[in-house]
mmCIF file of C-alpha atoms in Angstrom:
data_model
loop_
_atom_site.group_PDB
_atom_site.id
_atom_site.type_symbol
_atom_site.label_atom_id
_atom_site.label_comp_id
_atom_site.label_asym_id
_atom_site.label_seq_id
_atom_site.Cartn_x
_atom_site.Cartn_y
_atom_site.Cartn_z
ATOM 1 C CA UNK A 2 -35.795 -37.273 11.160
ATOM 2 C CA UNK A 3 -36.805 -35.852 14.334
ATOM 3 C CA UNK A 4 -40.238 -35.451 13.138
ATOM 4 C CA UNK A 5 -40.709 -38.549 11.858
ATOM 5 C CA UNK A 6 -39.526 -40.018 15.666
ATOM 6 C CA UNK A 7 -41.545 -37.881 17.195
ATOM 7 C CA UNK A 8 -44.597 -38.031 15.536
ATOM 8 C CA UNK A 9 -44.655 -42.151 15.618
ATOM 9 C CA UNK A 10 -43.770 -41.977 19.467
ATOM 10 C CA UNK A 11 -46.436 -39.682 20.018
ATOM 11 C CA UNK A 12 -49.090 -42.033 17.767
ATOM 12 C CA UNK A 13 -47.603 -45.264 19.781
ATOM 13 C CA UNK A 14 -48.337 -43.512 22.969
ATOM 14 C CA UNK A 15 -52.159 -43.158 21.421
ATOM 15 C CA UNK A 16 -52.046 -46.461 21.423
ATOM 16 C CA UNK A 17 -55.561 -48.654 19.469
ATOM 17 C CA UNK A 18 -57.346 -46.122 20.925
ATOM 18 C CA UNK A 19 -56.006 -43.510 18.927
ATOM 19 C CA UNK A 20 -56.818 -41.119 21.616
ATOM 20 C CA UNK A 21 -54.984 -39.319 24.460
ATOM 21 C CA UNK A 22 -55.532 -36.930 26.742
ATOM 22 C CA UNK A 23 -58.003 -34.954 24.530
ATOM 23 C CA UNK A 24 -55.770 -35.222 21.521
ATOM 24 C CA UNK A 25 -57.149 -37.797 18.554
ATOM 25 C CA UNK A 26 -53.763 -39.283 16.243
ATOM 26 C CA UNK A 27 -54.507 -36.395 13.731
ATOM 27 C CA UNK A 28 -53.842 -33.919 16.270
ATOM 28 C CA UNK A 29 -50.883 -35.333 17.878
ATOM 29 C CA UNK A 30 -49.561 -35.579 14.173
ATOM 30 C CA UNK A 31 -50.505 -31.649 13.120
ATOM 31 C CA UNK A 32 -48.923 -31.034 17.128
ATOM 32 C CA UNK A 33 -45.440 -32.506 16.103
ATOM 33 C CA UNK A 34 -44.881 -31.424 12.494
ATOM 34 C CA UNK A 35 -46.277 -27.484 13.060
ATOM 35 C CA UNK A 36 -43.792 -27.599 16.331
ATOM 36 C CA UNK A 37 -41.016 -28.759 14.035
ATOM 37 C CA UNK A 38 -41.359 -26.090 12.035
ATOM 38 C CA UNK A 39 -42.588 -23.041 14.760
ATOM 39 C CA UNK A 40 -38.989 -24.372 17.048
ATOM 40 C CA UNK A 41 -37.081 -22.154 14.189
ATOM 41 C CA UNK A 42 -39.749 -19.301 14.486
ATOM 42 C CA UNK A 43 -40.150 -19.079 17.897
ATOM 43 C CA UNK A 44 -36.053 -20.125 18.634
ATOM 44 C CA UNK A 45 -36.003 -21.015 22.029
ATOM 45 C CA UNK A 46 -31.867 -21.382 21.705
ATOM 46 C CA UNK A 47 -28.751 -20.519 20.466
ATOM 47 C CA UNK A 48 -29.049 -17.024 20.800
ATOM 48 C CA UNK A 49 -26.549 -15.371 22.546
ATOM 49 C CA UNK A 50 -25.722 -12.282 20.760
ATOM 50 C CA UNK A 51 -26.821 -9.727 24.103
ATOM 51 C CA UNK A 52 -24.756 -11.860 26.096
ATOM 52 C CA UNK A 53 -21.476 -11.733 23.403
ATOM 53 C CA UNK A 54 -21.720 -8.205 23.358
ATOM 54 C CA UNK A 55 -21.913 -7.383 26.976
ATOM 55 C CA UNK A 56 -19.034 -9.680 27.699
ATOM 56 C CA UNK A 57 -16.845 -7.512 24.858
ATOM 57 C CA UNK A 58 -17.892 -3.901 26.203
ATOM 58 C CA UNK A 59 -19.793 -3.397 22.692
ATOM 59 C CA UNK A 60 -23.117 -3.699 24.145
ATOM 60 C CA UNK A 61 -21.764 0.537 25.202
ATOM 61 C CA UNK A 62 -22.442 1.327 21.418
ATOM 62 C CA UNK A 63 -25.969 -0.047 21.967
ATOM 63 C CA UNK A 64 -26.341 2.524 24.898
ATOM 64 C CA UNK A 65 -24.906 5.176 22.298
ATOM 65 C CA UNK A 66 -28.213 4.950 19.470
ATOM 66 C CA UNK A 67 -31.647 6.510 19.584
ATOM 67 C CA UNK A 68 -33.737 3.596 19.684
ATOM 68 C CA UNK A 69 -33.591 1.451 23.010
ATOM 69 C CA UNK A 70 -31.629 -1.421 23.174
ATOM 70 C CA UNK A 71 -34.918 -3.998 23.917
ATOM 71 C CA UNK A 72 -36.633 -2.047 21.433
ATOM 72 C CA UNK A 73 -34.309 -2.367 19.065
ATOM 73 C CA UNK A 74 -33.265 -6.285 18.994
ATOM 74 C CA UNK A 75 -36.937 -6.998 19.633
ATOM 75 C CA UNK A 76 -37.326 -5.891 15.825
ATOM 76 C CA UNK A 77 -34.105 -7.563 14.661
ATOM 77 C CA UNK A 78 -35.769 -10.786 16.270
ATOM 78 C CA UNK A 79 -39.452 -9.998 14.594
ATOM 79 C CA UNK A 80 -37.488 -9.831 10.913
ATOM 80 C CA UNK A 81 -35.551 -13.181 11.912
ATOM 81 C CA UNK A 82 -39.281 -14.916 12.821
ATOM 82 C CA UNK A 83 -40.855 -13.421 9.636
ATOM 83 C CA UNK A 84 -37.981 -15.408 7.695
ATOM 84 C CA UNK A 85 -38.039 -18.466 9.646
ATOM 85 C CA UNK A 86 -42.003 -18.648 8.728
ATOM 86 C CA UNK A 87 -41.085 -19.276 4.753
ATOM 87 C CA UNK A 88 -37.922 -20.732 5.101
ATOM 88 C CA UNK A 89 -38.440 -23.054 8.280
ATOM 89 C CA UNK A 90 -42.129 -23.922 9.334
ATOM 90 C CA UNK A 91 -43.658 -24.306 5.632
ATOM 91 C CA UNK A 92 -41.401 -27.525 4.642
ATOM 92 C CA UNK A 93 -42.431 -29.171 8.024
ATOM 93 C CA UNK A 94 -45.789 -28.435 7.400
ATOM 94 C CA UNK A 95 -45.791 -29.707 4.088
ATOM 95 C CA UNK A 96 -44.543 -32.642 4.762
ATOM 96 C CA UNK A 97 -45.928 -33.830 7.265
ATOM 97 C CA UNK A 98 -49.714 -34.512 5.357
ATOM 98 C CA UNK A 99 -47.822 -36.588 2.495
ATOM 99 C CA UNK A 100 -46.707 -38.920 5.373
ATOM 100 C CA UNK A 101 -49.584 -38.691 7.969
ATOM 101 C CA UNK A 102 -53.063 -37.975 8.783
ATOM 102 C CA UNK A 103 -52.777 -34.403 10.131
ATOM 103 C CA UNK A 104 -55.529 -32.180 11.615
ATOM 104 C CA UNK A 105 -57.454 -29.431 9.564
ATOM 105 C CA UNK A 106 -58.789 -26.024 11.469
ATOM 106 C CA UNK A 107 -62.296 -26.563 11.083
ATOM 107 C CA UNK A 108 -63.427 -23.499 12.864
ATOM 108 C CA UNK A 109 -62.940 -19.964 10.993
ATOM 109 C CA UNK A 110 -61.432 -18.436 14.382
ATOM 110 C CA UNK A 111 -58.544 -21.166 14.365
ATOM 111 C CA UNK A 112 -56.266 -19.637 11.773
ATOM 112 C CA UNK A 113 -56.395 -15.910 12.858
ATOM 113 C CA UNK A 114 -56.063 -17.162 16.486
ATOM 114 C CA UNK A 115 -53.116 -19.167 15.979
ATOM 115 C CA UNK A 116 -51.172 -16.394 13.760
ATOM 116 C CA UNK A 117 -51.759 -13.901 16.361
ATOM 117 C CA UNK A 118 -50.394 -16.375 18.969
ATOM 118 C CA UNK A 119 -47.350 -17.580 17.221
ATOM 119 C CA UNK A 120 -46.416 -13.789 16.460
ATOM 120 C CA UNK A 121 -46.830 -13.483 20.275
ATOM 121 C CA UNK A 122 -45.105 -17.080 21.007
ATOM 122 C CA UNK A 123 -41.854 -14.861 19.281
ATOM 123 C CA UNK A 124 -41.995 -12.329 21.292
ATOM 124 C CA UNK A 125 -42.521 -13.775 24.559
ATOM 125 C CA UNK A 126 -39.191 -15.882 23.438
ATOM 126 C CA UNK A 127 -37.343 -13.491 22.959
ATOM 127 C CA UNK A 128 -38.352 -11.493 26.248
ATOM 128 C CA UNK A 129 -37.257 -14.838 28.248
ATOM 129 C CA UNK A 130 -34.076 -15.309 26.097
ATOM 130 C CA UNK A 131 -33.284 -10.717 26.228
ATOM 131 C CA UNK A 132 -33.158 -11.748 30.076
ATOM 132 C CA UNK A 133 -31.110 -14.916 30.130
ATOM 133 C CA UNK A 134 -28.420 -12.834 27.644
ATOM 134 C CA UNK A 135 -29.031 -9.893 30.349
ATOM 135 C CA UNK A 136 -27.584 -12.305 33.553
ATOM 136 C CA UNK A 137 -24.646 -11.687 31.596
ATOM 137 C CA UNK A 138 -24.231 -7.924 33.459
ATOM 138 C CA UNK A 139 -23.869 -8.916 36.579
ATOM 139 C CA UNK A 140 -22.294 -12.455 35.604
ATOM 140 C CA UNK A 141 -19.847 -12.025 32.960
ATOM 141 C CA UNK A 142 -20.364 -15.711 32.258
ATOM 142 C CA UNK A 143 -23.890 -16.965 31.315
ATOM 143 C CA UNK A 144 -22.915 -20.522 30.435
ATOM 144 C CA UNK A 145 -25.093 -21.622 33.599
ATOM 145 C CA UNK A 146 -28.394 -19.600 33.250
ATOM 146 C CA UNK A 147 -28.071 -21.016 29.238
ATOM 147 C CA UNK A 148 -27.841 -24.252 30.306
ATOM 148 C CA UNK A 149 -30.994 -24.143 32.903
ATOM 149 C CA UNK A 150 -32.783 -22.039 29.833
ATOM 150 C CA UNK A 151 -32.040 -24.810 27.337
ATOM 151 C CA UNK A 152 -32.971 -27.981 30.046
ATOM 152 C CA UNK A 153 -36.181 -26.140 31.691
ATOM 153 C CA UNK A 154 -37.725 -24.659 28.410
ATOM 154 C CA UNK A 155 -37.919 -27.503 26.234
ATOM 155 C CA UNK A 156 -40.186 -29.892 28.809
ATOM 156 C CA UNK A 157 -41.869 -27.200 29.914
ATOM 157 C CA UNK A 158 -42.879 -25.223 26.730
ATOM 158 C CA UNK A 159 -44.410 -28.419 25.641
ATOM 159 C CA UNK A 160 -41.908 -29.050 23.008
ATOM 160 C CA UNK A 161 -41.237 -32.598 23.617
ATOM 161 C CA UNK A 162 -44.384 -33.665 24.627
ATOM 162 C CA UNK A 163 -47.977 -31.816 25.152
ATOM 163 C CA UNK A 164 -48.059 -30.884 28.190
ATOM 164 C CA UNK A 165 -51.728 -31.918 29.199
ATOM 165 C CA UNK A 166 -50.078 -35.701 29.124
ATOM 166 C CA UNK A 167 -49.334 -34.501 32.441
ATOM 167 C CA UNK A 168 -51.761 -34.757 35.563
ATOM 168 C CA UNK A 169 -53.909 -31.931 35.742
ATOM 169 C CA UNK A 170 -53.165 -30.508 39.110
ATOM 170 C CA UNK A 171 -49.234 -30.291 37.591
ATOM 171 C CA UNK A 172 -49.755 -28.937 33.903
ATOM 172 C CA UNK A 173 -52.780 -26.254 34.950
ATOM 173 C CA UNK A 174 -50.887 -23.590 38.006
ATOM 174 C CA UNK A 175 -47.481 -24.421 35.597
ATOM 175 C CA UNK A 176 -49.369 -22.908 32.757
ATOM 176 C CA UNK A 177 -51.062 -20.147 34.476
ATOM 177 C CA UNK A 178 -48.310 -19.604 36.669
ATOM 178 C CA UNK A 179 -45.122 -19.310 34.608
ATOM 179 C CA UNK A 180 -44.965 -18.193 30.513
ATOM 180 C CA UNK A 181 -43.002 -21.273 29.324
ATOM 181 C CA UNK A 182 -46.468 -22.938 28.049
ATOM 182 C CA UNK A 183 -47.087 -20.071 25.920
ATOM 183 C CA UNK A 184 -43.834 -20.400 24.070
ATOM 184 C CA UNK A 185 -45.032 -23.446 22.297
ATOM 185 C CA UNK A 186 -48.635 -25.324 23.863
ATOM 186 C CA UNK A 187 -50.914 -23.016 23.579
ATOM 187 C CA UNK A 188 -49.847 -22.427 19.846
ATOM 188 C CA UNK A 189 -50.016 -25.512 18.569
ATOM 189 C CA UNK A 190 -53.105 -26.049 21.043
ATOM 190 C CA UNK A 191 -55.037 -23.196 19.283
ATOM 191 C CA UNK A 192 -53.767 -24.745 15.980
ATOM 192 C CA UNK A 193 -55.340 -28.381 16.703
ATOM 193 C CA UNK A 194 -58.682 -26.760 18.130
ATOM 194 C CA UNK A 195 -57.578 -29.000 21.482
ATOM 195 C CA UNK A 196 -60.666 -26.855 23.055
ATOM 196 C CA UNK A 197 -63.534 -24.557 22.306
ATOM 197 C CA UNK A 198 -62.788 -21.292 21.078
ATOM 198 C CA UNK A 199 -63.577 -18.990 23.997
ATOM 199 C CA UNK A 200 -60.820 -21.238 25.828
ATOM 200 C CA UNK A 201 -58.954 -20.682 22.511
ATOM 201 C CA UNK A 202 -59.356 -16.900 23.122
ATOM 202 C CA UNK A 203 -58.890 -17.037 26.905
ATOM 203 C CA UNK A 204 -55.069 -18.485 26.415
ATOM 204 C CA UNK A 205 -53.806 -15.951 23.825
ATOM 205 C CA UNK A 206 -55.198 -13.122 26.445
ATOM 206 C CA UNK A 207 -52.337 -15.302 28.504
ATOM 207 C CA UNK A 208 -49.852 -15.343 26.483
ATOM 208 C CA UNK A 209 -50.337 -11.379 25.683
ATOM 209 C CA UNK A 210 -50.399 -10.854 29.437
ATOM 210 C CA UNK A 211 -47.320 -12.655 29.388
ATOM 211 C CA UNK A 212 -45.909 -11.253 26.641
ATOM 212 C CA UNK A 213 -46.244 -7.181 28.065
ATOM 213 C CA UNK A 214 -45.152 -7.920 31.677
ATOM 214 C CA UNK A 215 -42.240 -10.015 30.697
ATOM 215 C CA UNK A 216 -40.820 -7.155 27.736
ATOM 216 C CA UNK A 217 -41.751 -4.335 30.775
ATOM 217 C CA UNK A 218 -39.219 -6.567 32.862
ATOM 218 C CA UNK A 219 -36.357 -6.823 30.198
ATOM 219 C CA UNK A 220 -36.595 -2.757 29.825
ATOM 220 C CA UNK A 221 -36.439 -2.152 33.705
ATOM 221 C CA UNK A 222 -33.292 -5.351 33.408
ATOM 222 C CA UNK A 223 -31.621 -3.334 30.764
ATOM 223 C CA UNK A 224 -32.383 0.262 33.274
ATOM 224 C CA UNK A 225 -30.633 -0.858 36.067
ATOM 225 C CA UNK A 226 -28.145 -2.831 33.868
ATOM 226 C CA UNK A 227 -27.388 0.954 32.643
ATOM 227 C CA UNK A 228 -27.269 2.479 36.400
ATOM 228 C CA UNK A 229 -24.533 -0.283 37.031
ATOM 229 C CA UNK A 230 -22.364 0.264 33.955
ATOM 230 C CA UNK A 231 -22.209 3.604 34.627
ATOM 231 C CA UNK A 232 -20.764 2.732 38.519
ATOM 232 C CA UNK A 233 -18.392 0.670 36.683
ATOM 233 C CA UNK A 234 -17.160 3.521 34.811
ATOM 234 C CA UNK A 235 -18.618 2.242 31.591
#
């Protein structure tokens, strides 16, 4: 249902043209029904196991096993994404041609390019959401940094809406600046061919970038998360 609003919004927005911002109707249509289906692989929300477990004390068996805690629930995330790439972004994908006129890679780079940045789309998500959960040390309660997470992400990962609908000078330091683009535009940008392919290659070096410095953060989080536990008494 969603998909179907979506994707007729989007084309009305087009307009007779059938063009905007850079993006032709097939586009727009291969940009909503690929983001229906990468929203379960990436999953920006409803994860809140880190923060469950620290509010119960059982995050301290965590502390207790070999393999470190970031480490560790990065993998149980990667397993969760592989899933969620059969189960939830094929039927999107497949449906969306038998209803629309969707957009074909018709450069050989495309397809490589945009599996290498959806893997890296999952784990710069689940960097951002290991350090939402990770408020939950010093907070107890994380209901508030959720709610900002689930409000700021979706507008500004260019779920809703591609972002380049938005004036240049706002859309460009945002997606230089900050990793939320790389969660979900430059994906489903790669995935369109909204730009030549050293551009192409140029944002996945991004999103990598992104991807490294924000799991380095979540391990030096979870480090001095430790050092206060252990003041606690924990």
């Amino acid at each position: 249902m969603f998909g179907f609003l979506r994707c007729y919004l989007l084309l009305a927005v087009a307009g007779a043209a059938g063009e905007v911002a850079g993006y032709d109707r097939a586009q727009l249509a291969t940009f909503v029904w690929v983001g229906q289906g990468l929203l379960a692989v990436v999953l920006l929300w409803g994860w809140t196991e880190l923060a469950d477990r620290i509010r119960t004390g059982d995050v301290v068996t965590d502390l207790l096993r070999p393999v470190h805690p970031v480490t560790a629930y990065l993998a149980t995330d990667l397993g969760r994404a592989g899933y969620a790439a059969v189960a939830r972004l094929l039927p999107p994908v497949l449906v969306g041609p038998l209803f629309f006129d969707v957009h074909l890679p018709a450069r050989w780079p495309t397809a490589p390019l945009f599996v290498v940045s959806a893997g890296v789309a999952v784990v710069l998500s689940f960097a951002c959401r290991f350090l939402v959960n990770a408020t939950a040390y010093w907070l107890d309660d994380v209901r508030g940094p959720m709610i900002l997470w689930t409000l700021g992400s979706g507008v500004l990962a260019g779920l809703y809406f591609p972002l380049r609908f938005l004036p240049e000078w706002l859309y460009l330091p945002l997606w230089i600046a900050t990793p939320l683009p790389s969660l979900f535009q430059t994906p489903l940008d790669v995935l369109v061919e909204r730009d030549p392919t050293p551009v192409q290659v140029g944002l996945v070096a991004l999103q990598v970038g992104w991807a490294a410095l924000l799991l380095a953060v979540c391990r030096l989080v979870q480090r001095r998360a430790e050092h206060r536990l252990v003041v606690q008494g924990g």
